[in-house]
PDB file of C-alpha atoms in Angstrom:
ATOM      1  CA  MET A1465      25.308  35.880 -47.588  1.00 54.00           C
ATOM      2  CA  LYS A1466      25.555  32.229 -48.587  1.00 57.00           C
ATOM      3  CA  ARG A1467      27.963  31.669 -45.723  1.00 58.00           C
ATOM      4  CA  ASN A1468      25.512  33.133 -43.165  1.00 60.00           C
ATOM      5  CA  ARG A1469      22.691  31.087 -44.638  1.00 62.00           C
ATOM      6  CA  GLY A1470      24.795  27.923 -44.331  1.00 60.00           C
ATOM      7  CA  LEU A1471      25.585  28.731 -40.688  1.00 58.00           C
ATOM      8  CA  LEU A1472      21.916  29.421 -40.029  1.00 58.00           C
ATOM      9  CA  GLU A1473      20.899  26.087 -41.578  1.00 65.00           C
ATOM     10  CA  LEU A1474      23.588  24.271 -39.608  1.00 59.00           C
ATOM     11  CA  SER A1475      22.425  25.973 -36.400  1.00 60.00           C
ATOM     12  CA  LEU A1476      18.830  24.983 -37.091  1.00 56.00           C
ATOM     13  CA  VAL A1477      19.821  21.369 -37.742  1.00 58.00           C
ATOM     14  CA  MET A1478      21.843  21.286 -34.518  1.00 61.00           C
ATOM     15  CA  LEU A1479      18.914  22.809 -32.630  1.00 57.00           C
ATOM     16  CA  LEU A1480      16.556  20.174 -34.057  1.00 60.00           C
ATOM     17  CA  VAL A1481      18.964  17.385 -33.093  1.00 62.00           C
ATOM     18  CA  ALA A1482      19.308  18.797 -29.575  1.00 62.00           C
ATOM     19  CA  CYS A1483      15.516  19.072 -29.211  1.00 57.00           C
ATOM     20  CA  ALA A1484      15.031  15.519 -30.460  1.00 63.00           C
ATOM     21  CA  ALA A1485      17.681  14.237 -28.043  1.00 65.00           C
ATOM     22  CA  TRP A1486      16.061  16.091 -25.141  1.00 61.00           C
ATOM     23  CA  TRP A1487      12.613  14.786 -26.077  1.00 60.00           C
ATOM     24  CA  ALA A1488      13.876  11.199 -26.261  1.00 63.00           C
ATOM     25  CA  THR A1489      15.652  11.370 -22.900  1.00 66.00           C
ATOM     26  CA  ARG A1490      13.292  13.602 -20.914  1.00 61.00           C
ATOM     27  CA  PRO A1491      12.212  12.168 -17.574  1.00 61.00           C
ATOM     28  CA  ALA A1492       8.920  10.320 -17.610  1.00 65.00           C
ATOM     29  CA  THR A1493       6.112  12.145 -15.895  1.00 76.00           C
ATOM     30  CA  THR A1494       4.787  10.634 -12.704  1.00 83.00           C
ATOM     31  CA  PRO A1495       1.171   9.521 -13.013  1.00 89.00           C
ATOM     32  CA  SER A1496      -1.281  11.580 -10.990  1.00 93.00           C
ATOM     33  CA  LEU A1497      -2.879  10.200  -7.844  1.00 94.00           C
ATOM     34  CA  GLU A1498      -6.124   9.711  -9.753  1.00 96.00           C
ATOM     35  CA  GLU A1499      -4.322   7.719 -12.471  1.00 96.00           C
ATOM     36  CA  ARG A1500      -2.570   5.555  -9.868  1.00 96.00           C
ATOM     37  CA  GLN A1501      -5.883   4.956  -8.086  1.00 97.00           C
ATOM     38  CA  GLN A1502      -7.424   3.884 -11.400  1.00 98.00           C
ATOM     39  CA  GLN A1503      -4.475   1.545 -12.008  1.00 98.00           C
ATOM     40  CA  TRP A1504      -4.929   0.145  -8.501  1.00 98.00           C
ATOM     41  CA  GLN A1505      -8.651  -0.430  -9.110  1.00 98.00           C
ATOM     42  CA  GLN A1506      -7.921  -2.186 -12.391  1.00 98.00           C
ATOM     43  CA  ASN A1507      -5.273  -4.466 -10.827  1.00 98.00           C
ATOM     44  CA  PHE A1508      -7.450  -5.111  -7.781  1.00 98.00           C
ATOM     45  CA  SER A1509     -10.472  -6.058  -9.916  1.00 97.00           C
ATOM     46  CA  GLN A1510      -8.378  -8.253 -12.201  1.00 98.00           C
ATOM     47  CA  SER A1511      -6.823 -10.026  -9.222  1.00 97.00           C
ATOM     48  CA  PHE A1512     -10.218 -10.819  -7.726  1.00 94.00           C
ATOM     49  CA  GLU A1513     -11.463 -12.140 -11.065  1.00 97.00           C
ATOM     50  CA  ALA A1514      -8.300 -14.252 -11.423  1.00 97.00           C
ATOM     51  CA  ILE A1515      -8.833 -15.702  -7.915  1.00 96.00           C
ATOM     52  CA  ARG A1516     -12.428 -16.509  -8.830  1.00 95.00           C
ATOM     53  CA  GLN A1517     -11.232 -18.294 -11.988  1.00 96.00           C
ATOM     54  CA  GLY A1518      -8.466 -20.156 -10.159  1.00 96.00           C
ATOM     55  CA  ASP A1519      -5.622 -18.381 -11.993  1.00 97.00           C
ATOM     56  CA  PHE A1520      -3.608 -17.808  -8.818  1.00 98.00           C
ATOM     57  CA  ASP A1521      -0.338 -16.772 -10.493  1.00 98.00           C
ATOM     58  CA  LYS A1522      -2.129 -14.017 -12.394  1.00 98.00           C
ATOM     59  CA  ALA A1523      -3.943 -12.968  -9.215  1.00 98.00           C
ATOM     60  CA  GLU A1524      -0.669 -12.735  -7.307  1.00 98.00           C
ATOM     61  CA  ARG A1525       0.904 -10.577 -10.042  1.00 98.00           C
ATOM     62  CA  HIS A1526      -2.035  -8.169 -10.026  1.00 98.00           C
ATOM     63  CA  LEU A1527      -2.128  -8.029  -6.227  1.00 98.00           C
ATOM     64  CA  GLY A1528       1.606  -7.289  -6.145  1.00 97.00           C
ATOM     65  CA  GLU A1529       1.086  -4.384  -8.544  1.00 98.00           C
ATOM     66  CA  ALA A1530      -1.938  -3.191  -6.565  1.00 98.00           C
ATOM     67  CA  ARG A1531       0.055  -3.334  -3.312  1.00 97.00           C
ATOM     68  CA  ALA A1532       2.921  -1.302  -4.799  1.00 96.00           C
ATOM     69  CA  LEU A1533       0.485   1.356  -6.015  1.00 96.00           C
ATOM     70  CA  ALA A1534      -1.548   1.523  -2.791  1.00 96.00           C
ATOM     71  CA  ALA A1535       1.554   1.845  -0.604  1.00 93.00           C
ATOM     72  CA  ASP A1536       2.025   5.402  -1.910  1.00 91.00           C
ATOM     73  CA  PHE A1537      -1.576   6.556  -1.531  1.00 95.00           C
ATOM     74  CA  PRO A1538      -2.320   9.331   0.972  1.00 94.00           C
ATOM     75  CA  ALA A1539      -2.899   8.754   4.666  1.00 92.00           C
ATOM     76  CA  GLY A1540      -6.357   7.417   5.412  1.00 94.00           C
ATOM     77  CA  ASP A1541      -6.705   5.503   2.143  1.00 96.00           C
ATOM     78  CA  ARG A1542      -7.969   1.941   2.687  1.00 96.00           C
ATOM     79  CA  SER A1543      -6.725   0.459  -0.602  1.00 97.00           C
ATOM     80  CA  LEU A1544      -3.624  -1.086   0.967  1.00 97.00           C
ATOM     81  CA  ALA A1545      -5.714  -2.841   3.632  1.00 97.00           C
ATOM     82  CA  GLU A1546      -8.100  -4.143   0.962  1.00 97.00           C
ATOM     83  CA  THR A1547      -5.169  -5.387  -1.112  1.00 98.00           C
ATOM     84  CA  TYR A1548      -3.637  -7.284   1.813  1.00 98.00           C
ATOM     85  CA  ASP A1549      -7.070  -8.702   2.653  1.00 97.00           C
ATOM     86  CA  ASP A1550      -7.368 -10.163  -0.844  1.00 97.00           C
ATOM     87  CA  MET A1551      -3.789 -11.447  -0.608  1.00 98.00           C
ATOM     88  CA  GLY A1552      -4.918 -13.309   2.510  1.00 96.00           C
ATOM     89  CA  LEU A1553      -7.744 -14.860   0.481  1.00 96.00           C
ATOM     90  CA  LEU A1554      -5.337 -15.836  -2.309  1.00 97.00           C
ATOM     91  CA  TYR A1555      -2.906 -17.464   0.121  1.00 97.00           C
ATOM     92  CA  TYR A1556      -5.739 -19.248   1.912  1.00 95.00           C
ATOM     93  CA  LYS A1557      -7.012 -20.687  -1.368  1.00 95.00           C
ATOM     94  CA  THR A1558      -3.496 -21.852  -2.282  1.00 96.00           C
ATOM     95  CA  GLN A1559      -2.910 -23.350   1.190  1.00 95.00           C
ATOM     96  CA  ARG A1560      -0.047 -20.955   1.973  1.00 96.00           C
ATOM     97  CA  ILE A1561      -1.273 -20.564   5.526  1.00 93.00           C
ATOM     98  CA  GLU A1562       1.724 -18.685   6.991  1.00 94.00           C
ATOM     99  CA  ASP A1563       1.586 -16.212   4.100  1.00 96.00           C
ATOM    100  CA  CYS A1564      -2.166 -15.948   4.674  1.00 95.00           C
ATOM    101  CA  LYS A1565      -1.637 -15.094   8.354  1.00 94.00           C
ATOM    102  CA  ARG A1566       0.963 -12.442   7.507  1.00 94.00           C
ATOM    103  CA  ALA A1567      -1.187 -10.908   4.766  1.00 96.00           C
ATOM    104  CA  GLN A1568      -4.301 -10.833   6.935  1.00 95.00           C
ATOM    105  CA  ALA A1569      -2.392  -9.344   9.886  1.00 94.00           C
ATOM    106  CA  SER A1570      -0.928  -6.741   7.501  1.00 95.00           C
ATOM    107  CA  ALA A1571      -4.464  -5.968   6.308  1.00 96.00           C
ATOM    108  CA  ILE A1572      -5.559  -5.420   9.906  1.00 95.00           C
ATOM    109  CA  THR A1573      -2.528  -3.245  10.655  1.00 95.00           C
ATOM    110  CA  ALA A1574      -3.095  -1.133   7.521  1.00 96.00           C
ATOM    111  CA  LEU A1575      -6.809  -0.841   8.310  1.00 96.00           C
ATOM    112  CA  LEU A1576      -6.131   0.255  11.902  1.00 96.00           C
ATOM    113  CA  LEU A1577      -3.731   2.899  10.628  1.00 95.00           C
ATOM    114  CA  ALA A1578      -6.077   4.144   7.891  1.00 96.00           C
ATOM    115  CA  GLY A1579      -9.420   3.879   9.662  1.00 95.00           C
ATOM    116  CA  GLY A1580      -8.664   3.683  13.365  1.00 94.00           C
ATOM    117  CA  PRO A1581     -10.045   1.298  15.977  1.00 94.00           C
ATOM    118  CA  ASP A1582     -13.681   2.070  15.080  1.00 94.00           C
ATOM    119  CA  ASP A1583     -13.414   1.099  11.420  1.00 95.00           C
ATOM    120  CA  PRO A1584     -16.520  -0.954  10.583  1.00 94.00           C
ATOM    121  CA  GLU A1585     -14.472  -3.550   8.661  1.00 95.00           C
ATOM    122  CA  LEU A1586     -12.034  -4.234  11.517  1.00 94.00           C
ATOM    123  CA  SER A1587     -13.968  -7.096  13.129  1.00 93.00           C
ATOM    124  CA  LEU A1588     -14.466  -8.739   9.716  1.00 94.00           C
ATOM    125  CA  TYR A1589     -10.721  -8.611   9.016  1.00 95.00           C
ATOM    126  CA  ILE A1590      -9.989 -10.074  12.461  1.00 93.00           C
ATOM    127  CA  ASP A1591     -12.548 -12.847  11.848  1.00 92.00           C
ATOM    128  CA  ARG A1592     -10.776 -13.729   8.601  1.00 91.00           C
ATOM    129  CA  LEU A1593      -7.478 -14.070  10.438  1.00 92.00           C
ATOM    130  CA  ALA A1594      -9.205 -16.249  13.044  1.00 89.00           C
ATOM    131  CA  TYR A1595      -9.964 -18.819  10.321  1.00 85.00           C
ATOM    132  CA  VAL A1596      -6.268 -19.658  10.079  1.00 88.00           C
ATOM    133  CA  SER A1597      -4.904 -18.727  13.504  1.00 84.00           C
ATOM    134  CA  GLU A1598      -5.862 -19.823  16.992  1.00 74.00           C
ATOM    135  CA  ASP A1599      -4.055 -17.002  18.800  1.00 72.00           C
ATOM    136  CA  VAL A1600      -6.475 -14.256  17.746  1.00 79.00           C
ATOM    137  CA  ALA A1601      -8.432 -13.969  21.020  1.00 76.00           C
ATOM    138  CA  LYS A1602      -5.989 -11.561  22.709  1.00 74.00           C
ATOM    139  CA  LEU A1603      -5.701  -9.553  19.510  1.00 78.00           C
ATOM    140  CA  ARG A1604      -9.476  -9.326  19.168  1.00 80.00           C
ATOM    141  CA  ALA A1605      -9.730  -7.941  22.718  1.00 82.00           C
ATOM    142  CA  MET A1606      -7.104  -5.281  22.001  1.00 86.00           C
ATOM    143  CA  PRO A1607      -6.540  -4.656  18.273  1.00 89.00           C
ATOM    144  CA  ALA A1608      -3.529  -2.420  18.991  1.00 88.00           C
ATOM    145  CA  ARG A1609      -1.639  -5.642  19.793  1.00 86.00           C
ATOM    146  CA  PHE A1610      -1.453  -6.273  16.028  1.00 86.00           C
ATOM    147  CA  PHE A1611       1.288  -3.651  16.020  1.00 87.00           C
ATOM    148  CA  GLU A1612       3.372  -5.950  18.241  1.00 87.00           C
ATOM    149  CA  LEU A1613       3.640  -8.322  15.264  1.00 85.00           C
ATOM    150  CA  LYS A1614       5.983  -5.728  13.703  1.00 85.00           C
ATOM    151  CA  LEU A1615       4.439  -5.829  10.245  1.00 84.00           C
ATOM    152  CA  TYR A1616       4.948  -2.627   8.275  1.00 83.00           C
ATOM    153  CA  PRO A1617       2.508  -2.511   5.348  1.00 83.00           C
ATOM    154  CA  VAL A1618       2.561   1.298   5.510  1.00 83.00           C
ATOM    155  CA  ARG A1619       5.811   3.264   5.538  1.00 84.00           C
ATOM    156  CA  GLY A1620       7.274   6.742   5.387  1.00 85.00           C
ATOM    157  CA  GLN A1621       5.249   9.908   5.830  1.00 86.00           C
ATOM    158  CA  ARG A1622       1.980   8.052   5.513  1.00 89.00           C
ATOM    159  CA  LEU A1623       2.922   5.788   8.449  1.00 89.00           C
ATOM    160  CA  GLN A1624       3.938   8.819  10.512  1.00 89.00           C
ATOM    161  CA  ALA A1625       0.651  10.627   9.824  1.00 92.00           C
ATOM    162  CA  GLU A1626      -1.613   7.626  10.353  1.00 92.00           C
ATOM    163  CA  ALA A1627       0.170   6.368  13.476  1.00 93.00           C
ATOM    164  CA  LYS A1628       0.139   9.799  15.114  1.00 95.00           C
ATOM    165  CA  LYS A1629      -3.587  10.134  14.429  1.00 95.00           C
ATOM    166  CA  LEU A1630      -4.189   6.661  15.890  1.00 95.00           C
ATOM    167  CA  ILE A1631      -2.151   7.508  19.003  1.00 96.00           C
ATOM    168  CA  GLU A1632      -4.283  10.635  19.466  1.00 97.00           C
ATOM    169  CA  THR A1633      -7.447   8.531  19.105  1.00 96.00           C
ATOM    170  CA  TYR A1634      -6.290   6.076  21.771  1.00 96.00           C
ATOM    171  CA  ARG A1635      -5.246   8.912  24.105  1.00 97.00           C
ATOM    172  CA  ALA A1636      -8.634  10.612  23.660  1.00 97.00           C
ATOM    173  CA  ARG A1637     -10.162   7.328  24.861  1.00 96.00           C
ATOM    174  CA  HIS A1638      -7.737   7.208  27.799  1.00 97.00           C
ATOM    175  CA  ASP A1639      -6.278   3.983  26.388  1.00 96.00           C
ATOM    176  CA  GLU A1640      -2.626   4.628  27.208  1.00 97.00           C
ATOM    177  CA  GLU A1641      -1.599   1.000  26.727  1.00 95.00           C
ATOM    178  CA  SER A1642      -2.764   0.982  23.103  1.00 95.00           C
ATOM    179  CA  ALA A1643      -1.200   4.412  22.514  1.00 96.00           C
ATOM    180  CA  ARG A1644       2.117   3.134  23.925  1.00 95.00           C
ATOM    181  CA  ILE A1645       2.011   0.034  21.706  1.00 95.00           C
ATOM    182  CA  VAL A1646       1.545   2.204  18.604  1.00 94.00           C
ATOM    183  CA  GLU A1647       4.350   4.551  19.752  1.00 95.00           C
ATOM    184  CA  VAL A1648       6.747   1.602  20.108  1.00 94.00           C
ATOM    185  CA  TYR A1649       5.644   0.345  16.690  1.00 91.00           C
ATOM    186  CA  LEU A1650       6.255   3.753  15.144  1.00 90.00           C
ATOM    187  CA  ALA A1651       9.673   4.103  16.796  1.00 90.00           C
ATOM    188  CA  SER A1652      10.773   0.705  15.470  1.00 89.00           C
ATOM    189  CA  ALA A1653       9.507   1.295  11.920  1.00 87.00           C
ATOM    190  CA  PRO A1654      12.001   1.052   9.059  1.00 85.00           C
ATOM    191  CA  THR A1655      13.047   4.435   7.708  1.00 76.00           C
ATOM    192  CA  SER A1656      12.595   3.545   4.039  1.00 65.00           C
TER     193      SER A1656
END
């Protein structure tokens, strides 16, 4: 009887050790979309406040985190465009004009993909790029030309979904040139 009890106690101890080891090494759970959107909002707000206060390093850190979060949001979400737009502001304030141009063009590209050519913010984003670039006139006349810059702020399945929807929008308007530009952009997109 004592022998069985000793084996039972040993088995229980081993089970407890195994459970503790599993608990300590279990994979971390992925935050929900809502949690990631809240994290994005927090980083985005903190970055804007840091820009306002002139703490540009802090702003850049928060914008980098916001960009990483927004890149995985569902198709149609505008957070990535808003993040790149604020990155353009940050780079403008720090006189990093080439970075500003790239960020603002990425904001426009992400906005076109998420909201389409009728997005009410599109002309504002283009105006902001015009502050630092003289070659905006042809892009303003045909926003699809932003895709010729080969910037890829959106990737993967989200890019596929948003680009296909945009192509359909252009085709419904009988704008084959814009549809073709987006098709070429999509075909040349990185796979990862």
